[in-house]
Short mmCIF file of C-alpha atoms in Angstrom, two decimals:
data_model
loop_
_atom_site.label_atom_id
_atom_site.label_comp_id
_atom_site.label_asym_id
_atom_site.label_seq_id
_atom_site.Cartn_x
_atom_site.Cartn_y
_atom_site.Cartn_z
CA MET A 156 19.80 5.96 -14.65
CA HIS A 157 22.39 6.53 -11.91
CA HIS A 158 23.76 10.03 -12.21
CA PRO A 159 26.67 11.02 -9.96
CA VAL A 160 25.47 12.91 -6.89
CA PRO A 161 26.00 16.63 -7.36
CA PRO A 162 27.74 18.34 -4.43
CA ASP A 163 24.85 20.73 -3.89
CA SER A 164 22.11 18.14 -3.75
CA ARG A 165 19.75 19.20 -1.01
CA GLY A 166 17.89 16.90 1.29
CA MET A 167 19.94 13.87 0.42
CA ASP A 168 20.94 13.19 4.03
CA GLU A 169 17.37 12.85 5.24
CA PRO A 170 15.78 9.44 4.85
CA LEU A 171 13.05 8.78 2.31
CA ASN A 172 10.18 7.10 4.15
CA LEU A 173 7.71 4.98 2.22
CA VAL A 174 4.49 3.76 3.82
CA LEU A 175 3.32 0.95 1.57
CA PHE A 176 -0.40 0.25 1.88
CA SER A 177 -1.43 -1.06 -1.55
CA GLY A 178 -0.42 -4.53 -2.61
CA THR A 179 -0.92 -4.37 -6.37
CA ASP A 180 2.08 -4.90 -8.61
CA ASP A 181 1.86 -1.49 -10.31
CA LYS A 182 2.00 0.49 -7.06
CA LEU A 183 4.65 -1.79 -5.56
CA THR A 184 6.76 -1.30 -8.70
CA ALA A 185 6.39 2.48 -8.45
CA ALA A 186 7.46 2.26 -4.80
CA ALA A 187 10.44 0.02 -5.56
CA VAL A 188 11.64 2.43 -8.26
CA LEU A 189 11.44 5.40 -5.87
CA ALA A 190 13.31 3.41 -3.22
CA ALA A 191 15.99 2.21 -5.62
CA GLY A 192 16.51 5.71 -7.02
CA ALA A 193 16.99 7.15 -3.54
CA ALA A 194 19.32 4.33 -2.50
CA ALA A 195 21.41 4.89 -5.64
CA LEU A 196 21.85 8.50 -4.51
CA GLY A 197 23.13 7.29 -1.15
CA ARG A 198 20.02 8.23 0.80
CA PRO A 199 18.66 6.07 3.61
CA VAL A 200 15.26 4.58 2.80
CA ASN A 201 12.75 3.37 5.40
CA VAL A 202 9.87 1.22 4.18
CA PHE A 203 6.88 0.54 6.44
CA LEU A 204 4.50 -2.22 5.30
CA GLN A 205 0.79 -2.03 6.09
CA TYR A 206 -2.34 -3.87 5.08
CA TRP A 207 -2.35 -5.29 1.54
CA ALA A 208 1.26 -4.32 0.88
CA LEU A 209 2.34 -6.37 3.88
CA ASP A 210 0.29 -9.28 2.56
CA ALA A 211 2.26 -9.08 -0.71
CA PHE A 212 5.53 -9.60 1.21
CA ARG A 213 4.49 -13.03 2.52
CA ALA A 214 7.24 -15.48 1.67
CA ASP A 215 4.83 -17.81 -0.12
CA ARG A 216 3.24 -15.05 -2.23
CA ILE A 217 5.90 -12.46 -3.01
CA GLU A 218 6.65 -13.85 -6.47
CA GLN A 219 2.99 -14.31 -7.38
CA ASP A 220 0.84 -12.01 -9.49
CA HIS A 221 -0.72 -9.41 -7.18
CA GLY A 222 -2.96 -7.74 -9.74
CA LEU A 223 -3.09 -4.11 -10.76
CA ALA A 224 -5.12 -1.07 -9.74
CA PRO A 225 -8.68 -1.36 -11.13
CA GLU A 226 -8.11 1.60 -13.46
CA ALA A 227 -5.35 -0.29 -15.32
CA GLY A 228 -7.92 -2.03 -17.47
CA GLU A 229 -7.07 -4.54 -20.17
CA ALA A 230 -4.67 -2.24 -21.99
CA GLY A 231 -2.74 -1.58 -18.79
CA ARG A 232 -2.62 -5.29 -17.99
CA ALA A 233 -1.24 -6.02 -21.44
CA ALA A 234 1.38 -3.27 -21.12
CA VAL A 235 2.63 -4.59 -17.78
CA ASP A 236 2.75 -8.16 -19.07
CA ARG A 237 4.67 -7.11 -22.19
CA LEU A 238 7.33 -5.27 -20.16
CA ARG A 239 7.66 -8.18 -17.77
CA GLU A 240 8.11 -10.63 -20.65
CA ALA A 241 10.76 -8.28 -22.07
CA GLY A 242 12.78 -8.89 -18.90
CA GLN A 243 11.81 -6.10 -16.51
CA SER A 244 12.70 -6.93 -12.91
CA SER A 245 9.86 -7.60 -10.49
CA TRP A 246 9.38 -5.07 -7.70
CA ALA A 247 10.76 -7.64 -5.25
CA GLU A 248 13.92 -8.01 -7.33
CA THR A 249 14.28 -4.22 -7.61
CA LEU A 250 14.04 -3.95 -3.82
CA ARG A 251 16.60 -6.74 -3.38
CA GLN A 252 19.02 -4.86 -5.61
CA ALA A 253 18.33 -1.61 -3.73
CA LYS A 254 19.08 -3.34 -0.42
CA GLN A 255 22.43 -4.46 -1.77
CA LEU A 256 23.34 -0.79 -2.20
CA GLY A 257 22.80 -0.48 1.56
CA GLY A 258 20.63 1.89 3.52
CA VAL A 259 17.22 0.34 2.75
CA ASP A 260 15.34 -0.86 5.84
CA ILE A 261 11.99 -2.64 5.49
CA GLN A 262 9.74 -2.97 8.54
CA ALA A 263 6.32 -4.58 8.91
CA CYS A 264 3.68 -2.56 10.81
CA SER A 265 2.86 -4.42 14.02
CA LEU A 266 -0.86 -3.60 13.80
CA SER A 267 -1.04 -5.01 10.29
CA MET A 268 0.81 -8.14 11.43
CA ASP A 269 -2.03 -8.65 13.94
CA LEU A 270 -4.67 -7.89 11.31
CA LEU A 271 -3.31 -10.51 8.92
CA ARG A 272 -2.34 -12.93 11.74
CA LEU A 273 1.24 -13.10 10.50
CA GLU A 274 4.41 -14.20 12.24
CA THR A 275 7.86 -12.93 11.28
CA SER A 276 8.60 -16.35 9.82
CA ASP A 277 5.73 -15.87 7.34
CA LEU A 278 7.51 -12.94 5.69
CA ASP A 279 10.03 -12.82 2.87
CA PRO A 280 13.63 -12.21 4.02
CA LEU A 281 13.40 -8.74 2.40
CA VAL A 282 11.57 -7.68 5.57
CA ASP A 283 14.02 -6.69 8.32
CA GLY A 284 11.65 -6.64 11.27
CA VAL A 285 8.39 -5.52 12.84
CA GLU A 286 7.77 -2.12 14.42
CA GLY A 287 4.99 0.18 15.59
CA VAL A 288 3.98 3.51 14.10
CA THR A 289 5.88 5.47 16.78
CA ALA A 290 9.14 3.83 15.78
CA PHE A 291 8.33 4.63 12.16
CA HIS A 292 7.78 8.32 12.90
CA LEU A 293 11.00 8.52 14.92
CA ALA A 294 13.03 6.87 12.17
CA ALA A 295 11.46 9.18 9.57
CA GLY A 296 12.50 12.31 11.42
CA ASP A 297 11.73 15.22 9.13
CA GLY A 298 12.46 13.30 5.96
CA GLN A 299 9.84 12.94 3.26
CA VAL A 300 6.96 10.57 4.02
CA VAL A 301 5.27 9.02 1.00
CA PHE A 302 2.11 6.90 1.27
CA ILE A 303 1.65 4.49 -1.63
CA MET B 168 3.30 1.64 21.56
CA HIS B 169 4.18 5.02 23.03
CA HIS B 170 7.91 5.25 23.45
CA PRO B 171 9.31 8.24 25.33
CA VAL B 172 10.44 10.95 22.93
CA PRO B 173 14.22 10.88 22.57
CA PRO B 174 15.89 14.27 23.00
CA ASP B 175 17.42 14.09 19.54
CA SER B 176 14.25 13.29 17.64
CA ARG B 177 14.41 15.28 14.44
CA GLY B 178 11.51 16.87 12.69
CA MET B 179 9.15 16.50 15.61
CA ASP B 180 8.34 20.22 15.73
CA GLU B 181 7.07 20.35 12.18
CA PRO B 182 3.44 19.38 11.66
CA LEU B 183 2.43 16.14 9.98
CA ASN B 184 -0.05 17.03 7.25
CA LEU B 185 -2.48 14.40 6.02
CA VAL B 186 -4.57 14.97 2.91
CA LEU B 187 -7.32 12.38 3.14
CA PHE B 188 -8.92 11.58 -0.21
CA SER B 189 -10.06 7.97 0.08
CA GLY B 190 -13.06 7.11 2.19
CA THR B 191 -12.62 3.38 2.70
CA ASP B 192 -12.20 2.07 6.22
CA ASP B 193 -8.79 0.51 5.60
CA LYS B 194 -7.17 3.75 4.34
CA LEU B 195 -8.91 5.84 6.99
CA THR B 196 -7.62 3.46 9.67
CA ALA B 197 -4.08 3.72 8.30
CA ALA B 198 -4.42 7.52 8.37
CA ALA B 199 -5.80 7.57 11.90
CA VAL B 200 -2.92 5.41 13.14
CA LEU B 201 -0.34 7.73 11.54
CA ALA B 202 -2.11 10.75 13.08
CA ALA B 203 -2.38 9.18 16.52
CA GLY B 204 1.26 8.11 16.49
CA ALA B 205 2.42 11.63 15.63
CA ALA B 206 0.11 13.19 18.24
CA ALA B 207 1.48 10.81 20.88
CA LEU B 208 4.94 12.15 20.06
CA GLY B 209 3.71 15.69 20.67
CA ARG B 210 3.69 16.70 17.01
CA PRO B 211 0.99 18.93 15.54
CA VAL B 212 -1.17 17.10 12.97
CA ASN B 213 -3.19 18.83 10.25
CA VAL B 214 -5.82 16.76 8.47
CA PHE B 215 -7.41 18.05 5.23
CA LEU B 216 -10.51 16.18 4.05
CA GLN B 217 -11.28 15.87 0.34
CA TYR B 218 -13.70 13.95 -1.84
CA TRP B 219 -14.70 10.51 -0.53
CA ALA B 220 -12.84 10.94 2.76
CA LEU B 221 -14.89 14.06 3.47
CA ASP B 222 -18.04 12.10 2.66
CA ALA B 223 -17.05 9.54 5.31
CA PHE B 224 -16.97 12.30 7.98
CA ARG B 225 -20.68 13.14 7.53
CA ALA B 226 -22.32 13.04 10.94
CA ASP B 227 -24.93 10.55 9.78
CA ARG B 228 -22.43 8.17 8.16
CA ILE B 229 -19.21 8.27 10.18
CA GLU B 230 -20.01 5.12 12.16
CA GLN B 231 -21.21 3.18 9.12
CA ASP B 232 -19.28 0.63 7.10
CA HIS B 233 -17.36 2.48 4.36
CA GLY B 234 -16.02 -0.55 2.55
CA LEU B 235 -12.42 -1.44 1.79
CA ALA B 236 -10.05 -0.93 -1.14
CA PRO B 237 -11.02 -3.28 -4.01
CA GLU B 238 -7.78 -5.25 -3.60
CA ALA B 239 -8.76 -6.31 -0.06
CA GLY B 240 -10.82 -9.18 -1.44
CA GLU B 241 -12.77 -11.60 0.72
CA ALA B 242 -9.79 -12.59 2.86
CA GLY B 243 -9.04 -8.95 3.63
CA ARG B 244 -12.67 -8.27 4.46
CA ALA B 245 -12.69 -11.21 6.86
CA ALA B 246 -9.45 -10.07 8.52
CA VAL B 247 -10.79 -6.54 9.11
CA ASP B 248 -14.09 -7.87 10.49
CA ARG B 249 -12.28 -10.26 12.83
CA LEU B 250 -10.11 -7.49 14.29
CA ARG B 251 -13.10 -5.20 14.71
CA GLU B 252 -15.05 -7.93 16.52
CA ALA B 253 -12.02 -8.44 18.78
CA GLY B 254 -12.46 -4.85 19.94
CA GLN B 255 -10.24 -2.74 17.68
CA SER B 256 -11.21 0.94 17.75
CA SER B 257 -12.79 2.40 14.63
CA TRP B 258 -10.74 5.05 12.79
CA ALA B 259 -13.17 7.68 14.07
CA GLU B 260 -12.58 6.58 17.66
CA THR B 261 -8.80 6.56 17.10
CA LEU B 262 -9.00 10.12 15.79
CA ARG B 263 -11.15 11.19 18.76
CA GLN B 264 -8.52 9.81 21.13
CA ALA B 265 -5.75 11.54 19.16
CA LYS B 266 -7.60 14.85 19.39
CA GLN B 267 -7.75 14.48 23.18
CA LEU B 268 -3.94 14.47 23.19
CA GLY B 269 -4.13 17.92 21.61
CA GLY B 270 -2.58 19.25 18.44
CA VAL B 271 -4.80 17.47 15.89
CA ASP B 272 -6.73 19.85 13.62
CA ILE B 273 -9.19 18.48 11.04
CA GLN B 274 -10.37 20.75 8.22
CA ALA B 275 -12.75 20.07 5.34
CA CYS B 276 -11.62 21.21 1.89
CA SER B 277 -13.95 24.00 0.73
CA LEU B 278 -13.99 22.73 -2.87
CA SER B 279 -15.03 19.26 -1.74
CA MET B 280 -17.74 20.78 0.47
CA ASP B 281 -19.17 22.34 -2.71
CA LEU B 282 -18.76 19.10 -4.64
CA LEU B 283 -20.73 17.11 -2.08
CA ARG B 284 -23.13 20.00 -1.32
CA LEU B 285 -22.33 19.84 2.38
CA GLU B 286 -22.84 22.41 5.14
CA THR B 287 -20.71 22.49 8.29
CA SER B 288 -23.69 21.19 10.24
CA ASP B 289 -23.64 18.01 8.12
CA LEU B 290 -20.20 17.04 9.46
CA ASP B 291 -19.21 15.07 12.52
CA PRO B 292 -17.89 17.22 15.40
CA LEU B 293 -14.43 15.73 14.75
CA VAL B 294 -14.17 18.27 11.92
CA ASP B 295 -12.92 21.64 13.21
CA GLY B 296 -13.73 23.79 10.19
CA VAL B 297 -13.59 24.39 6.45
CA GLU B 298 -10.61 25.87 4.60
CA GLY B 299 -9.16 26.26 1.11
CA VAL B 300 -6.03 24.68 -0.26
CA THR B 301 -3.96 27.84 0.28
CA ALA B 302 -4.68 27.76 4.00
CA PHE B 303 -3.72 24.08 4.00
CA HIS B 304 -0.36 24.77 2.37
CA LEU B 305 0.37 27.63 4.76
CA ALA B 306 -0.46 25.51 7.81
CA ALA B 307 1.66 22.65 6.45
CA GLY B 308 4.75 24.85 6.16
CA ASP B 309 7.61 22.53 5.30
CA GLY B 310 6.26 19.63 7.33
CA GLN B 311 5.61 16.29 5.69
CA VAL B 312 2.56 16.11 3.41
CA VAL B 313 0.99 12.67 3.05
CA PHE B 314 -1.83 11.95 0.56
CA ILE B 315 -3.95 8.95 1.54
CA MET C 11 -8.80 31.40 -2.51
CA HIS C 12 -5.49 33.22 -2.93
CA HIS C 13 -4.45 34.72 0.38
CA PRO C 14 -1.43 37.00 0.45
CA VAL C 15 1.69 35.14 1.53
CA PRO C 16 2.44 35.90 5.16
CA PRO C 17 6.05 36.94 5.81
CA ASP C 18 6.61 34.05 8.20
CA SER C 19 5.40 31.30 5.88
CA ARG C 20 7.75 28.39 6.36
CA GLY C 21 8.82 25.95 3.73
CA MET C 22 7.60 28.03 0.84
CA ASP C 23 10.99 28.05 -0.88
CA GLU C 24 11.18 24.30 -1.15
CA PRO C 25 9.47 22.73 -4.15
CA LEU C 26 6.28 20.71 -3.81
CA ASN C 27 6.84 17.41 -5.60
CA LEU C 28 3.86 15.45 -6.85
CA VAL C 29 4.25 11.90 -8.11
CA LEU C 30 1.08 11.24 -10.07
CA PHE C 31 0.29 7.55 -10.44
CA SER C 32 -3.50 7.37 -10.66
CA GLY C 33 -5.27 8.50 -13.80
CA THR C 34 -8.82 8.97 -12.58
CA ASP C 35 -10.36 12.43 -12.81
CA ASP C 36 -11.00 12.75 -9.08
CA LYS C 37 -7.37 12.13 -8.06
CA LEU C 38 -6.02 14.25 -10.92
CA THR C 39 -8.30 17.10 -9.84
CA ALA C 40 -7.08 16.80 -6.24
CA ALA C 41 -3.50 16.90 -7.55
CA ALA C 42 -4.15 19.90 -9.79
CA VAL C 43 -5.68 21.82 -6.90
CA LEU C 44 -2.66 21.11 -4.67
CA ALA C 45 -0.33 22.19 -7.48
CA ALA C 46 -2.28 25.36 -8.28
CA GLY C 47 -2.46 26.32 -4.61
CA ALA C 48 1.30 25.96 -4.21
CA ALA C 49 2.01 27.85 -7.44
CA ALA C 50 -0.26 30.69 -6.28
CA LEU C 51 1.92 30.95 -3.17
CA GLY C 52 4.99 31.30 -5.37
CA ARG C 53 6.35 27.82 -4.68
CA PRO C 54 8.03 25.73 -7.36
CA VAL C 55 6.05 22.59 -8.20
CA ASN C 56 7.53 19.46 -9.78
CA VAL C 57 5.10 16.91 -11.22
CA PHE C 58 6.31 13.41 -12.14
CA LEU C 59 3.90 11.32 -14.24
CA GLN C 60 3.82 7.54 -13.88
CA TYR C 61 1.62 4.70 -15.05
CA TRP C 62 -2.07 5.55 -15.46
CA ALA C 63 -1.57 9.23 -14.72
CA LEU C 64 0.89 9.44 -17.61
CA ASP C 65 -1.66 7.69 -19.83
CA ALA C 66 -4.18 10.42 -18.96
CA PHE C 67 -1.77 13.08 -20.31
CA ARG C 68 -1.79 11.63 -23.85
CA ALA C 69 -2.63 14.43 -26.26
CA ASP C 70 -5.52 12.48 -27.73
CA ARG C 71 -7.05 11.56 -24.36
CA ILE C 72 -6.43 14.42 -21.96
CA GLU C 73 -9.86 15.99 -22.43
CA GLN C 74 -11.69 12.66 -22.24
CA ASP C 75 -13.50 11.19 -19.26
CA HIS C 76 -10.96 9.18 -17.21
CA GLY C 77 -13.40 7.74 -14.69
CA LEU C 78 -13.34 8.00 -10.91
CA ALA C 79 -11.99 5.89 -8.06
CA PRO C 80 -14.19 2.79 -7.61
CA GLU C 81 -15.37 4.02 -4.21
CA ALA C 82 -17.01 7.11 -5.80
CA GLY C 83 -20.10 5.10 -6.63
CA GLU C 84 -23.12 6.52 -8.40
CA ALA C 85 -23.60 9.38 -5.95
CA GLY C 86 -20.00 10.46 -6.39
CA ARG C 87 -20.27 10.24 -10.16
CA ALA C 88 -23.38 12.43 -10.07
CA ALA C 89 -21.69 14.98 -7.80
CA VAL C 90 -18.66 15.29 -10.09
CA ASP C 91 -20.86 15.62 -13.18
CA ARG C 92 -22.99 18.31 -11.53
CA LEU C 93 -19.96 20.42 -10.60
CA ARG C 94 -18.49 20.04 -14.07
CA GLU C 95 -21.76 21.12 -15.68
CA ALA C 96 -21.79 24.12 -13.33
CA GLY C 97 -18.55 25.24 -14.97
CA GLN C 98 -15.75 23.78 -12.84
CA SER C 99 -12.44 23.71 -14.70
CA SER C 100 -11.07 20.32 -15.70
CA TRP C 101 -7.84 19.24 -13.99
CA ALA C 102 -6.00 19.84 -17.25
CA GLU C 103 -7.30 23.42 -17.39
CA THR C 104 -6.39 23.98 -13.72
CA LEU C 105 -2.84 22.78 -14.46
CA ARG C 106 -2.62 25.06 -17.54
CA GLN C 107 -3.60 28.03 -15.38
CA ALA C 108 -1.07 27.00 -12.71
CA LYS C 109 1.68 26.81 -15.33
CA GLN C 110 0.89 30.37 -16.40
CA LEU C 111 1.76 31.48 -12.87
CA GLY C 112 5.22 30.02 -13.50
CA GLY C 113 7.19 27.49 -11.52
CA VAL C 114 5.25 24.35 -12.46
CA ASP C 115 7.32 21.71 -14.24
CA ILE C 116 5.71 18.48 -15.48
CA GLN C 117 7.91 15.51 -16.38
CA ALA C 118 7.01 12.07 -17.65
CA CYS C 119 8.73 9.10 -15.97
CA SER C 120 10.98 7.44 -18.52
CA LEU C 121 10.16 3.93 -17.28
CA SER C 122 6.44 4.58 -17.66
CA MET C 123 7.03 5.99 -21.17
CA ASP C 124 8.54 2.58 -22.03
CA LEU C 125 5.72 0.73 -20.32
CA LEU C 126 3.06 2.54 -22.32
CA ARG C 127 5.20 2.68 -25.50
CA LEU C 128 4.85 6.46 -25.70
CA GLU C 129 6.91 9.04 -27.57
CA THR C 130 7.17 12.66 -26.46
CA SER C 131 5.00 13.63 -29.42
CA ASP C 132 2.17 11.49 -27.99
CA LEU C 133 1.89 13.74 -24.93
CA ASP C 134 -0.10 16.91 -24.32
CA PRO C 135 1.99 20.12 -24.42
CA LEU C 136 1.42 20.43 -20.65
CA VAL C 137 4.24 17.89 -20.28
CA ASP C 138 7.65 19.59 -20.33
CA GLY C 139 9.85 16.56 -20.81
CA VAL C 140 10.87 13.04 -19.83
CA GLU C 141 13.18 12.16 -16.95
CA GLY C 142 14.26 9.26 -14.77
CA VAL C 143 13.61 8.78 -11.07
CA THR C 144 17.09 10.00 -10.13
CA ALA C 145 16.46 13.36 -11.76
CA PHE C 146 13.13 13.50 -9.94
CA HIS C 147 14.76 12.92 -6.55
CA LEU C 148 17.44 15.53 -7.25
CA ALA C 149 14.89 18.14 -8.30
CA ALA C 150 12.76 17.35 -5.22
CA GLY C 151 15.63 18.02 -2.83
CA ASP C 152 14.16 17.94 0.64
CA GLY C 153 10.82 19.37 -0.42
CA GLN C 154 7.60 17.53 0.25
CA VAL C 155 6.96 14.46 -1.91
CA VAL C 156 3.31 13.54 -2.39
CA PHE C 157 2.21 10.34 -4.17
CA ILE C 158 -1.27 10.54 -5.65
#
């Protein structure tokens, strides 16, 4: 999946900025794949965790089943389970691997920390810190912002 | 939460463009916080209201309870209620404050107006007008587009 | 709906990049409208199909009812049905028309093809091919990325 970076690749210096809102395993997997793909291309990736996505990064829950979007239905559930049993990495593992490539920064939204009454010590070590929305916008610059 | 704008902040001249589709209070709050943060940094913000988000901006419903994403569950519901009772602004109030900073323009999608059989007079005064998707794209320019 | 392109329109050379994740008819219609609007302005559009959106592009299901977001409720369901009966194009038809304008490329995510155990021959001819996330990022360049 990792092609060499072509010399004319545009936009690859700007960070990819992911605002994660949903905490279901299908959306978190989609987000982790986008992050890992960008990191493999050498792009900085900023992840900002809000609401139910932040809840999924709690140290005591990150490896649990977080459900799927309602539209997945029984067939979707079976498909996800089958791929997982075949050895697919969890989204948390994909993010851990992406962080090892460097350039992936994961921040919890301070307002969502208040909402869920969380302390930094409640979060998985994947999370690098807590910041407000202004800091997120400044880090994003004019890079792509993707809400998931 | 409002840091001074650093002189080298990139991308801050381009508008932030939010396409609001979902009408639940959690997503609308996340959107309002992103809009308010960008407005506080002096960035133009364009909001384009579609489908269930547009429905939530009806004058007679904007202050009502619009529910949460299904994944919120009972614990999420309780967390949102607790923060609201502690005095957190509603998303509508956050958007009103952001508009007072200037630079926030909120437009209803003309196709969704037809879908929901709405007239301009049905909408809360937060909404500045009605436009088509072409006008949205032209206003967005090459600024970030975020679908929520 | 198609305004002439003003000479100072910014960002119109960069592609619009849509990651489609959800497979409900309301979100797919919103996505098709964004794609068609950009194509009408002469912008390249890259569509990347994942998860339940990819499932909706199966040749044997594309014209079926794919449901709506849970928040639509009965009133939303009735509104969508009424507009459809009044002759509104389906999202698939809107995408076909957008492709005729040129510049719209639709790719299936290779990981989601594995997840759903699909072959290229299972997909509607609207889909131009299968690619990985790296190819998606490279095609997107620094154009807007929208996750729907």
